[in-house]
Amino acid sequence: MTGGPSIAIDAMGGDSGHAAIIAGAARARRKDPTLQFVFYGDEKTVRAELAQHKILASGVTLIHAPDSIAASEKPSQAIRRARTTSMGMAINAVKEHQADAALSGGNTGALMAMSKLALRTMPGIDRPALAALLPTLGTDCVMLDLGANTECDAQNLVQFAVMGAAYARTVLGNAKPRVKLLNIGTEELKGTDELKEAAALLRDADYLPLRFDGFTEGDQLSRGNVDVVVTDGFSGNIALKTAEGTARFVTDLLRRAFKSSLRSKAGFALSRPALNLLKVHLDPNNHNGAVFLGLNGLVVKSHGGANPKGVANAIAVAASMVRNDITRKIGEDLDNFRAHAFANGAAK
Amino acid sequence: MTGGPSIAIDAMGGDSGHAAIIAGAARARRKDPTLQFVFYGDEKTVRAELAQHKILASGVTLIHAPDSIAASEKPSQAIRRARTTSMGMAINAVKEHQADAALSGGNTGALMAMSKLALRTMPGIDRPALAALLPTLGTDCVMLDLGANTECDAQNLVQFAVMGAAYARTVLGNAKPRVKLLNIGTEELKGTDELKEAAALLRDADYLPLRFDGFTEGDQLSRGNVDVVVTDGFSGNIALKTAEGTARFVTDLLRRAFKSSLRSKAGFALSRPALNLLKVHLDPNNHNGAVFLGLNGLVVKSHGGANPKGVANAIAVAASMVRNDITRKIGEDLDNFRAHAFANGAAK
């Protein structure tokens, strides 16, 4: 491969359809002309859409995928159709080293199951986790798992902490990221047994390139006082979506408030440039692109309803992960972790 | 007892201290002069503070409690000190029918454990749940459990649904409230086994005075499209605190945006009256007061850091529950539920 990172794109996955995905790729290419794309999807449909974007006239491969995965499809069913679906074929391109990363906006459970089966987890990792950067009052923070694993044990959470710290070190450039476990209180006695056990393991693991800082609560997530928030996929998904919903709720109330009188309408007109900055900061499309960490290969999940800007952002996340060689870096951290844990008799 | 509802108040519980609690009681009395209070706490401290509020010169009893429960105290330790602590004595007043409801801003775990031990759960209820009203774009919605039970099985969730619906019917006046289970997707295959089983049980329970409407996600909580959201206490607490934190995050960003230029400062000045309405809508003190449902007696949890307005609001919640005879109404619904479930062979 020549040029920049090569991204295998599931052109058929997601609620917003192939047009948004291809328009997103065009947008990403405008920002980063070295990007290479391999689209998987219905050849006729994708070709017609590609023709709408001159910037995608070169550096693009189109591979026909006869089928696609439905949003409601069970992961156990989906994995049987890996070879014939746009999602399965995009993942396979990473496995076969035909692309540096795969990207899909489709069914998260199916994407997780297919990725795990095709790419396998890294040594020392039982389950991959879905990680993303969240906006805060300070610098962004890494949060994982965002929904890949409904239930997690203490070992899973410790592995997520190691992977999340490697992500933060690579992307945020923080040599020793602050890591906290999401809980319903900060006292040691709070929460599930899994959380208490994970906290005890992380407290002892002072050889890791991370600073474990105990528990944090939902109301602290956007304060900017932590670099990595670790949680099981159920709570992580609830927290992420509640945060998105609440941000939309407050901005809806704000819109209502501004419309409530002539005076406040005038105030809105005056404040508009400043309020637009707020809008940019909160737009989920600007934070789109969650990465499956812990696999022998890169897979990025784009939000199913992402607009072209959101898709472009997820592609940029994938490209940044490739350029930062995140898979190798996580592998090194895990080797280090297991070597120490083994020396201390705590290995599994 | 003469007059309005009599509330037994733990004057020593909560981070904001006895002064905020007593000032909150004074505030509640100004709005509702029929309220009777019984304060439990250090006699000298509470008496000095009561003297600051003329409106509390009558209709108030002060009972000395030699001790109080610390925020960090384990529930298992706390219950041994029920007889000598302000929290334990306030709960006991409800048990002994000396008060209609107890209120505390102290340690939630201890309050739950003590209340359960003193008041016992209603027939058919394994665990009480902490319920509160949340603001939405439409009418408020009831959410439970907010943190009383870290782990819940399907039966617990079904019981929460029945209790939450009774709460919604009583407080929101909705004869057949829409009930949803909080999950990480709306498809039937999503989530934990407990959630899937609870959904199946509720789907079959069409004799209940509620309309079960499947799963909902975190981003829908403030949309106003559901009357009762049921969840385990871990996820519920994460969602509630994340929503609080995100609302604060957005308003912090808004403040920053308004301060960013002279022009936007002027815009803020013009919009101020409208923005103040937004502030009122989002102030957690205006939504303070969570109720333990499923006990043979009323216990209300006030936020530990509530200001006097917040305490007054929690007292108003307690008074409203007393006047609405919520305990009896939940009992009737549960009897009805068990009679049907038994007839259908589904009783435990």
XYZ file of C-alpha atoms in Angstrom:
696
model
C 0.000 0.000 0.000
C 1.203 3.499 -0.766
C -0.007 6.770 0.720
C -1.737 7.184 4.061
C -3.777 4.765 6.116
C -6.071 2.470 4.189
C -9.578 2.163 5.665
C -11.962 -0.677 4.791
C -15.452 0.830 4.954
C -18.730 -1.036 5.369
C -20.719 1.162 2.985
C -24.046 -0.455 3.867
C -24.024 -0.230 7.698
C -25.933 2.360 9.716
C -29.305 4.056 9.797
C -28.252 7.079 7.786
C -27.448 4.956 4.702
C -24.655 4.618 2.193
C -24.971 8.207 0.944
C -23.985 9.657 4.342
C -21.089 7.215 4.641
C -19.651 7.992 1.225
C -20.165 11.724 1.681
C -18.323 11.321 5.008
C -15.416 9.604 3.265
C -15.278 12.454 0.730
C -15.174 14.937 3.582
C -12.412 12.993 5.335
C -10.389 12.879 2.110
C -10.657 16.650 1.700
C -9.057 17.067 5.122
C -6.533 14.280 4.684
C -5.786 13.639 0.972
C -3.468 10.695 1.675
C -6.293 8.468 2.969
C -7.049 5.310 0.958
C -10.521 3.751 0.999
C -11.837 0.287 0.222
C -15.652 0.294 0.133
C -17.640 -2.882 0.663
C -21.266 -2.866 -0.429
C -23.694 -3.305 -3.277
C -21.542 -2.442 -6.301
C -24.176 -0.611 -8.324
C -25.445 1.453 -5.368
C -21.997 2.411 -4.120
C -20.629 3.151 -7.600
C -23.504 5.539 -8.324
C -22.879 7.354 -5.059
C -19.096 7.511 -5.561
C -19.728 9.240 -8.882
C -21.231 12.142 -6.900
C -17.866 12.881 -5.276
C -14.997 13.878 -7.579
C -12.531 13.731 -4.718
C -13.139 9.983 -4.499
C -12.233 9.388 -8.155
C -8.859 7.910 -7.175
C -7.392 6.066 -4.184
C -10.658 4.184 -3.818
C -11.372 0.492 -4.325
C -14.901 -0.849 -4.515
C -15.557 -4.488 -3.692
C -19.002 -5.942 -4.207
C -20.648 -7.394 -1.106
C -23.818 -9.312 -1.991
C -25.394 -8.851 1.425
C -25.470 -6.673 4.554
C -26.197 -7.105 8.265
C -29.530 -5.827 9.585
C -29.698 -3.633 12.684
C -31.920 -6.169 14.455
C -29.822 -9.219 13.549
C -28.486 -11.401 16.356
C -24.676 -11.463 16.537
C -24.801 -15.278 16.566
C -26.619 -15.216 13.202
C -24.499 -12.417 11.775
C -21.189 -14.242 12.220
C -22.359 -17.022 9.899
C -22.640 -14.452 7.108
C -19.190 -12.882 7.506
C -18.018 -13.848 4.009
C -20.899 -12.349 2.065
C -21.734 -9.175 3.993
C -20.244 -5.688 3.671
C -19.455 -5.672 7.409
C -17.827 -9.096 7.466
C -15.791 -8.407 4.323
C -14.503 -5.064 5.658
C -13.308 -6.780 8.845
C -11.734 -9.569 6.816
C -9.736 -6.997 4.836
C -8.000 -6.039 8.111
C -7.362 -9.678 8.937
C -5.823 -10.243 5.493
C -3.720 -7.041 5.803
C -5.489 -5.525 2.813
C -6.489 -2.539 4.948
C -5.142 -0.897 8.118
C -8.520 -0.491 9.811
C -12.182 -1.354 9.277
C -15.069 1.050 9.860
C -18.803 0.369 10.163
C -21.892 2.214 11.349
C -23.888 -1.017 11.562
C -25.134 -3.342 14.314
C -22.648 -3.020 17.219
C -23.182 -6.539 18.566
C -22.592 -8.083 15.158
C -19.536 -5.889 14.544
C -18.089 -6.966 17.901
C -18.793 -10.685 17.360
C -17.443 -10.702 13.789
C -14.342 -8.686 14.733
C -13.563 -10.966 17.645
C -13.942 -14.078 15.516
C -11.877 -12.770 12.581
C -9.152 -10.836 14.407
C -9.024 -12.659 17.766
C -8.213 -10.914 21.016
C -4.636 -9.977 21.960
C -2.750 -12.255 24.352
C -4.002 -11.484 27.875
C -7.303 -9.983 26.718
C -10.512 -11.928 27.249
C -12.845 -9.412 25.660
C -12.358 -6.360 23.481
C -13.866 -3.100 24.701
C -15.422 -0.190 22.852
C -13.588 3.056 23.693
C -14.184 6.667 22.737
C -13.127 10.179 23.653
C -15.689 12.230 25.587
C -15.772 16.023 25.816
C -15.192 17.555 29.257
C -14.590 21.013 30.699
C -10.871 20.249 30.332
C -9.194 17.885 27.873
C -11.148 14.951 26.433
C -11.258 11.742 28.435
C -11.193 8.129 27.228
C -14.152 6.036 28.328
C -14.543 2.279 27.948
C -16.408 -0.080 27.663
C -19.247 1.722 25.901
C -21.414 -1.277 25.150
C -19.430 -4.235 23.820
C -19.734 -6.318 27.026
C -22.944 -6.325 29.017
C -21.333 -7.983 32.013
C -17.684 -7.780 33.060
C -15.605 -9.359 35.804
C -12.715 -7.736 37.674
C -10.099 -9.109 35.246
C -11.994 -7.627 32.287
C -12.092 -4.230 34.014
C -8.354 -4.336 34.764
C -7.649 -5.212 31.120
C -9.872 -2.298 30.020
C -7.873 0.011 32.318
C -4.576 -1.065 30.734
C -5.971 -0.636 27.197
C -7.655 2.676 27.997
C -4.424 4.029 29.484
C -2.497 3.008 26.344
C -5.156 4.826 24.275
C -4.882 7.960 26.435
C -1.091 7.887 26.318
C -1.124 7.583 22.544
C -3.904 10.011 21.682
C -3.811 12.501 24.558
C -0.019 12.316 24.937
C -0.233 11.811 28.686
C 2.656 9.615 29.934
C 0.846 8.428 33.067
C -2.897 8.891 32.595
C -5.224 9.117 35.612
C -7.578 6.125 35.554
C -10.805 5.786 37.554
C -13.496 3.139 37.798
C -17.094 4.330 37.344
C -19.109 3.535 40.478
C -22.110 4.734 42.484
C -19.957 6.261 45.208
C -16.309 6.996 45.857
C -15.923 5.155 49.179
C -14.064 1.832 49.017
C -17.102 -0.125 50.187
C -19.352 1.095 47.360
C -20.410 -0.905 44.311
C -20.298 -4.441 43.035
C -17.783 -7.103 44.072
C -16.283 -6.915 40.581
C -15.539 -3.212 41.013
C -14.040 -3.654 44.472
C -11.822 -6.472 43.227
C -10.749 -4.517 40.143
C -9.895 -1.532 42.353
C -7.760 -3.730 44.617
C -5.901 -5.197 41.617
C -5.267 -1.760 40.071
C -4.139 -0.277 43.386
C -1.416 -2.921 43.568
C -0.351 -2.589 39.913
C 1.956 0.390 40.473
C 4.363 -0.816 37.767
C 1.822 0.078 35.069
C 2.181 3.351 33.148
C -1.040 4.676 34.669
C -2.125 6.366 37.869
C -5.107 4.575 39.406
C -7.191 7.072 41.282
C -10.076 5.038 42.734
C -13.745 5.428 41.910
C -15.607 8.225 40.170
C -19.324 8.938 39.765
C -21.555 9.879 36.847
C -21.660 13.553 37.784
C -17.847 13.815 37.479
C -17.545 12.469 33.922
C -17.496 15.887 32.266
C -15.452 17.697 34.930
C -12.128 16.909 33.242
C -10.495 15.484 36.380
C -9.720 12.050 34.912
C -8.083 10.771 31.702
C -9.590 7.267 31.526
C -12.962 6.125 32.882
C -13.359 2.350 33.073
C -16.743 0.637 33.334
C -18.672 -2.396 32.160
C -20.402 -2.040 28.795
C -23.899 -1.815 30.252
C -23.197 1.103 32.603
C -20.905 2.724 30.037
C -23.605 2.663 27.394
C -26.216 4.003 29.836
C -23.856 6.815 30.907
C -22.857 7.744 27.343
C -26.422 7.852 26.055
C -27.726 9.647 29.148
C -25.034 12.285 28.672
C -25.987 12.701 24.989
C -29.686 12.875 25.849
C -29.192 15.368 28.660
C -27.038 17.650 26.513
C -29.810 17.648 23.913
C -32.420 18.228 26.649
C -30.614 21.286 27.998
C -30.078 22.754 24.539
C -33.761 22.130 23.727
C -34.738 23.993 26.907
C -32.314 26.737 25.971
C -33.897 27.098 22.536
C -37.304 27.259 24.202
C -36.047 29.925 26.627
C -34.633 32.058 23.811
C -37.917 31.873 21.920
C -40.014 32.806 24.951
C -39.966 36.601 24.437
C -38.889 39.258 21.969
C -36.263 40.378 24.437
C -34.686 36.950 24.717
C -34.854 36.542 20.922
C -32.747 39.685 20.628
C -30.384 38.301 23.269
C -30.060 35.129 21.249
C -29.214 37.051 18.080
C -26.433 38.872 19.908
C -25.058 35.737 21.564
C -25.265 33.582 18.443
C -21.528 33.372 17.553
C -20.677 32.321 21.112
C -23.555 29.842 21.240
C -22.405 28.287 17.982
C -19.128 27.365 19.692
C -21.156 25.600 22.376
C -23.070 23.758 19.665
C -19.825 22.573 18.066
C -18.498 21.419 21.454
C -21.642 19.358 22.129
C -22.400 17.970 18.648
C -22.073 14.168 18.981
C -20.856 14.060 15.362
C -17.682 15.818 16.503
C -17.037 12.959 18.924
C -18.026 10.128 16.612
C -15.776 7.090 16.243
C -15.431 4.466 18.952
C -12.578 1.955 18.733
C -12.644 -1.728 19.640
C -9.529 -2.132 21.760
C -7.892 -5.489 22.452
C -8.116 -7.042 18.989
C -5.258 -7.976 16.660
C -6.414 -5.330 14.226
C -8.270 -2.036 14.215
C -12.057 -1.781 13.988
C -13.879 1.536 14.431
C -17.592 1.873 15.138
C -19.307 4.919 13.696
C -22.662 5.987 15.187
C -25.502 4.461 13.126
C -27.148 7.842 12.681
C -23.984 9.863 12.049
C -24.122 12.567 9.371
C -21.256 12.995 6.834
C -19.357 15.158 9.333
C -19.703 12.396 11.941
C -18.552 9.703 9.510
C -15.550 11.855 8.528
C -14.687 12.216 12.200
C -14.837 8.437 12.749
C -12.583 7.937 9.717
C -10.136 10.466 11.194
C -10.163 8.488 14.462
C -9.336 5.302 12.540
C -6.524 7.032 10.639
C -5.093 8.479 13.844
C -5.127 5.038 15.500
C -3.277 3.571 12.491
C -0.670 6.338 12.475
C -0.183 6.018 16.231
C 0.266 2.262 15.927
C -2.136 1.828 18.837
C -2.456 -1.955 18.445
C 1.279 -2.486 18.942
C 1.391 -0.050 21.881
C -1.454 -1.763 23.695
C 0.270 -5.105 23.039
C 3.457 -3.849 24.697
C 1.577 -2.578 27.749
C -0.223 -5.882 28.079
C 3.040 -7.837 27.844
C 4.478 -5.639 30.556
C 1.377 -6.058 32.712
C 1.372 -9.839 32.391
C 5.108 -10.114 33.067
C 4.701 -8.199 36.341
C 1.453 -9.884 37.317
C 3.086 -13.250 36.694
C 6.104 -12.295 38.802
C 3.704 -11.346 41.600
C 1.723 -14.556 41.284
C -1.422 -12.696 40.250
C -1.581 -13.916 36.655
C -4.659 -15.798 35.586
C -51.663 14.082 65.882
C -53.455 17.198 64.756
C -52.733 19.314 61.713
C -50.959 18.219 58.574
C -48.431 15.459 57.989
C -45.889 14.920 60.702
C -42.321 14.466 59.446
C -39.548 12.936 61.554
C -36.350 14.673 60.485
C -32.782 13.445 60.946
C -31.310 16.858 61.744
C -27.712 15.577 61.691
C -27.583 13.783 58.304
C -26.065 15.190 55.135
C -23.004 17.121 54.039
C -24.617 20.525 54.244
C -25.225 20.209 57.986
C -28.027 20.782 60.455
C -28.359 24.492 59.626
C -29.402 23.781 56.018
C -31.841 21.101 57.173
C -33.546 23.299 59.760
C -33.622 26.276 57.383
C -35.226 23.911 54.843
C -37.886 22.912 57.381
C -38.603 26.584 58.050
C -38.965 27.174 54.335
C -41.308 24.177 53.980
C -43.420 25.437 56.903
C -43.803 28.852 55.274
C -45.268 27.158 52.210
C -47.332 24.637 54.126
C -48.131 25.904 57.685
C -49.930 22.691 58.714
C -46.702 20.620 58.628
C -45.539 19.140 61.954
C -41.864 18.364 62.571
C -40.038 16.083 64.951
C -36.284 16.759 64.868
C -33.780 14.140 65.973
C -30.254 15.308 66.737
C -27.936 16.817 69.277
C -30.331 18.779 71.517
C -28.132 21.789 72.163
C -27.082 22.176 68.520
C -30.571 21.782 67.114
C -32.201 23.990 69.751
C -29.773 26.833 68.996
C -30.547 26.559 65.307
C -34.316 26.341 65.824
C -34.126 29.615 67.728
C -33.032 31.267 64.459
C -36.391 30.480 62.843
C -39.483 32.056 64.426
C -41.752 30.045 62.167
C -40.536 26.875 63.895
C -41.509 28.118 67.394
C -44.558 25.826 67.452
C -45.575 22.483 65.938
C -42.035 21.249 66.449
C -40.745 18.538 68.764
C -37.053 18.104 69.466
C -35.772 14.727 70.629
C -32.171 14.335 71.669
C -30.162 11.769 69.706
C -26.774 11.141 71.308
C -25.142 10.032 68.087
C -25.275 10.232 64.281
C -24.322 8.067 61.291
C -21.183 8.998 59.346
C -21.238 9.250 55.543
C -18.569 6.561 55.238
C -20.167 4.135 57.714
C -20.999 0.632 56.504
C -24.734 -0.161 56.568
C -24.004 -3.343 58.517
C -22.371 -1.260 61.258
C -24.977 1.494 61.139
C -27.925 -0.800 61.860
C -26.420 -1.728 65.224
C -26.674 1.912 66.259
C -30.318 2.465 65.259
C -31.477 3.282 68.802
C -28.951 6.018 69.546
C -28.575 7.798 66.201
C -30.623 10.644 64.747
C -31.227 8.598 61.583
C -32.281 5.435 63.382
C -34.533 7.323 65.798
C -36.291 9.203 62.981
C -37.056 5.925 61.213
C -38.231 4.387 64.462
C -40.725 7.230 64.893
C -42.435 6.040 61.690
C -42.431 2.469 62.907
C -44.010 3.540 66.216
C -46.586 5.726 64.386
C -45.212 8.835 66.066
C -44.624 10.379 62.639
C -46.070 9.894 59.141
C -42.738 9.911 57.332
C -39.012 10.067 58.066
C -36.543 12.243 56.197
C -32.737 12.123 56.112
C -29.946 13.569 53.998
C -27.445 11.074 55.405
C -25.699 7.903 54.201
C -28.060 6.252 51.680
C -26.905 2.691 52.332
C -27.389 3.072 56.070
C -30.794 4.716 55.594
C -31.887 1.851 53.355
C -30.612 -0.864 55.718
C -32.104 0.740 58.841
C -35.441 1.427 57.139
C -35.707 -2.114 55.865
C -34.919 -3.548 59.281
C -37.305 -1.276 61.189
C -40.224 -1.048 58.759
C -39.883 -4.341 56.854
C -40.803 -4.711 53.198
C -44.431 -5.000 52.074
C -45.811 -8.459 51.314
C -44.548 -9.447 47.855
C -41.587 -7.050 47.898
C -38.087 -8.429 48.319
C -36.280 -5.111 48.247
C -37.355 -1.509 48.544
C -36.363 0.843 45.716
C -35.392 4.492 45.716
C -37.695 6.474 43.399
C -37.749 10.102 42.311
C -39.308 12.394 39.734
C -37.040 13.531 36.909
C -37.570 16.604 34.736
C -38.230 15.991 31.028
C -39.326 18.039 28.017
C -42.895 16.986 28.904
C -44.261 16.012 32.321
C -41.931 14.621 34.974
C -41.197 10.904 34.946
C -40.721 8.502 37.855
C -37.415 6.648 37.873
C -36.421 3.770 40.132
C -34.217 2.248 41.506
C -31.796 5.138 41.940
C -29.204 3.371 44.027
C -30.725 1.264 46.802
C -29.959 -2.102 45.140
C -26.688 -2.613 43.298
C -27.869 -5.842 41.686
C -31.453 -6.804 40.853
C -33.109 -9.903 39.441
C -36.139 -9.999 37.130
C -38.599 -10.303 40.047
C -37.103 -7.200 41.702
C -37.491 -5.250 38.464
C -41.126 -6.343 38.067
C -41.839 -5.286 41.652
C -40.184 -1.923 40.963
C -42.434 -1.510 37.896
C -45.561 -2.123 39.973
C -44.428 0.303 42.686
C -43.278 2.935 40.196
C -46.610 2.771 38.385
C -48.467 3.248 41.684
C -46.259 6.275 42.381
C -46.945 7.728 38.915
C -50.679 7.104 39.232
C -50.772 8.829 42.602
C -48.469 11.764 41.944
C -48.840 12.327 38.190
C -52.534 11.348 38.133
C -52.040 9.011 35.191
C -54.475 6.049 35.418
C -52.367 3.722 33.280
C -48.770 4.964 33.267
C -46.388 3.956 30.483
C -43.570 1.875 31.973
C -40.243 1.091 30.279
C -37.141 -0.801 31.323
C -33.817 1.019 30.921
C -31.559 -0.948 28.582
C -28.705 -0.508 26.097
C -30.956 -1.021 23.077
C -34.651 -1.317 22.321
C -34.572 -4.655 20.463
C -35.866 -7.647 22.429
C -32.512 -9.418 22.290
C -30.629 -6.558 23.968
C -29.390 -6.445 27.553
C -28.962 -8.768 30.493
C -30.953 -11.951 31.107
C -32.628 -10.216 34.065
C -33.943 -7.468 31.789
C -35.196 -9.886 29.151
C -36.970 -11.971 31.784
C -38.503 -8.903 33.446
C -39.731 -7.694 30.045
C -41.376 -11.067 29.369
C -43.091 -11.025 32.783
C -44.357 -7.461 32.336
C -45.534 -8.123 28.799
C -47.789 -10.883 30.161
C -49.060 -8.875 33.147
C -51.792 -7.049 31.227
C -54.097 -7.027 34.280
C -51.849 -4.470 35.972
C -52.830 -0.770 35.939
C -49.818 0.041 33.789
C -48.880 -0.036 30.134
C -45.579 -1.839 29.607
C -43.843 -0.363 26.621
C -40.598 -2.362 26.293
C -37.085 -0.993 26.607
C -35.801 2.558 26.562
C -32.278 3.979 26.362
C -30.349 6.645 28.251
C -30.816 9.259 25.535
C -34.627 9.015 25.836
C -34.857 9.696 29.596
C -35.553 13.405 29.220
C -37.742 13.193 26.110
C -40.963 12.884 28.115
C -42.185 9.788 26.267
C -42.451 7.537 29.333
C -44.009 7.864 32.817
C -41.966 5.275 34.710
C -38.386 4.154 33.981
C -37.373 0.961 35.775
C -33.754 -0.054 36.288
C -31.402 -1.662 38.781
C -29.909 0.677 41.374
C -26.435 0.669 39.857
C -27.495 1.777 36.364
C -30.137 4.094 37.811
C -27.599 5.881 39.968
C -25.121 6.153 37.064
C -27.861 7.561 34.799
C -29.171 10.035 37.394
C -25.722 11.377 38.285
C -24.598 11.478 34.648
C -27.697 13.508 33.798
C -27.002 15.920 36.682
C -23.352 16.221 35.694
C -24.117 16.764 32.022
C -26.714 19.443 32.759
C -24.103 21.246 34.852
C -21.501 20.733 32.109
C -23.707 22.315 29.457
C -24.644 25.257 31.661
C -20.937 25.748 32.517
C -20.110 25.817 28.802
C -22.983 28.224 28.281
C -21.631 30.552 30.955
C -18.208 30.369 29.305
C -19.780 31.142 25.897
C -21.631 34.167 27.258
C -18.439 35.529 28.815
C -16.384 35.047 25.653
C -17.033 38.486 24.152
C -18.612 41.835 24.921
C -21.290 41.088 22.348
C -22.296 37.824 23.960
C -22.222 39.465 27.400
C -24.827 41.902 26.138
C -26.799 39.011 24.692
C -26.715 37.333 28.085
C -28.002 40.452 29.844
C -30.947 40.586 27.452
C -31.731 36.874 27.732
C -31.341 36.711 31.504
C -35.020 36.409 32.537
C -35.547 33.551 30.079
C -32.310 31.860 31.130
C -33.332 32.063 34.773
C -36.340 29.883 33.937
C -33.961 27.328 32.474
C -31.885 27.475 35.659
C -34.975 26.795 37.771
C -35.939 23.864 35.544
C -32.494 22.284 35.892
C -31.673 23.051 39.560
C -31.359 19.641 41.269
C -32.699 21.252 44.468
C -36.063 21.598 42.723
C -36.138 17.845 42.173
C -34.793 16.833 45.572
C -36.539 14.108 47.571
C -36.318 10.437 46.630
C -38.726 7.977 48.251
C -38.024 4.432 49.401
C -40.928 2.476 47.933
C -41.955 -0.964 49.182
C -41.634 -0.419 52.925
C -44.391 -0.464 55.535
C -43.833 3.215 56.167
C -42.506 6.274 54.384
C -38.843 7.238 54.275
C -37.577 10.081 52.097
C -33.946 10.604 51.143
C -32.820 14.179 50.693
C -29.618 14.843 48.721
C -26.667 15.104 51.126
C -25.610 18.438 49.695
C -29.090 19.955 49.330
C -29.503 23.624 50.209
C -32.515 24.840 52.282
C -34.638 25.037 49.111
C -33.731 21.437 48.297
C -34.526 20.245 51.833
C -37.870 22.072 51.693
C -38.618 20.327 48.415
C -37.826 16.899 49.895
C -40.112 17.682 52.849
C -42.862 18.636 50.388
C -42.371 15.288 48.628
C -42.737 13.484 51.964
C -45.898 15.462 52.814
C -47.391 14.775 49.401
C -46.731 11.034 49.769
C -48.428 11.063 53.181
C -51.459 12.962 51.889
C -51.717 10.675 48.876
C -51.570 7.602 51.108
C -48.984 6.112 48.747
C -48.063 3.199 51.021
C -51.641 1.906 51.045
C -52.008 2.374 47.275
C -48.832 0.464 46.485
C -50.021 -2.279 48.864
C -53.303 -2.591 46.962
C -51.511 -2.832 43.604
C -49.188 -5.466 44.958
C -52.091 -7.516 46.348
C -53.748 -7.313 42.949
C -50.525 -8.306 41.198
C -49.907 -11.291 43.457
C -53.506 -12.504 43.198
C -53.277 -12.548 39.395
C -49.749 -13.916 39.284
C -50.822 -16.692 41.662
C -53.873 -17.497 39.536
C -51.528 -17.734 36.530
C -49.050 -19.929 38.376
C -46.350 -17.292 38.117
C -46.131 -16.439 41.803
C -42.841 -16.968 43.496
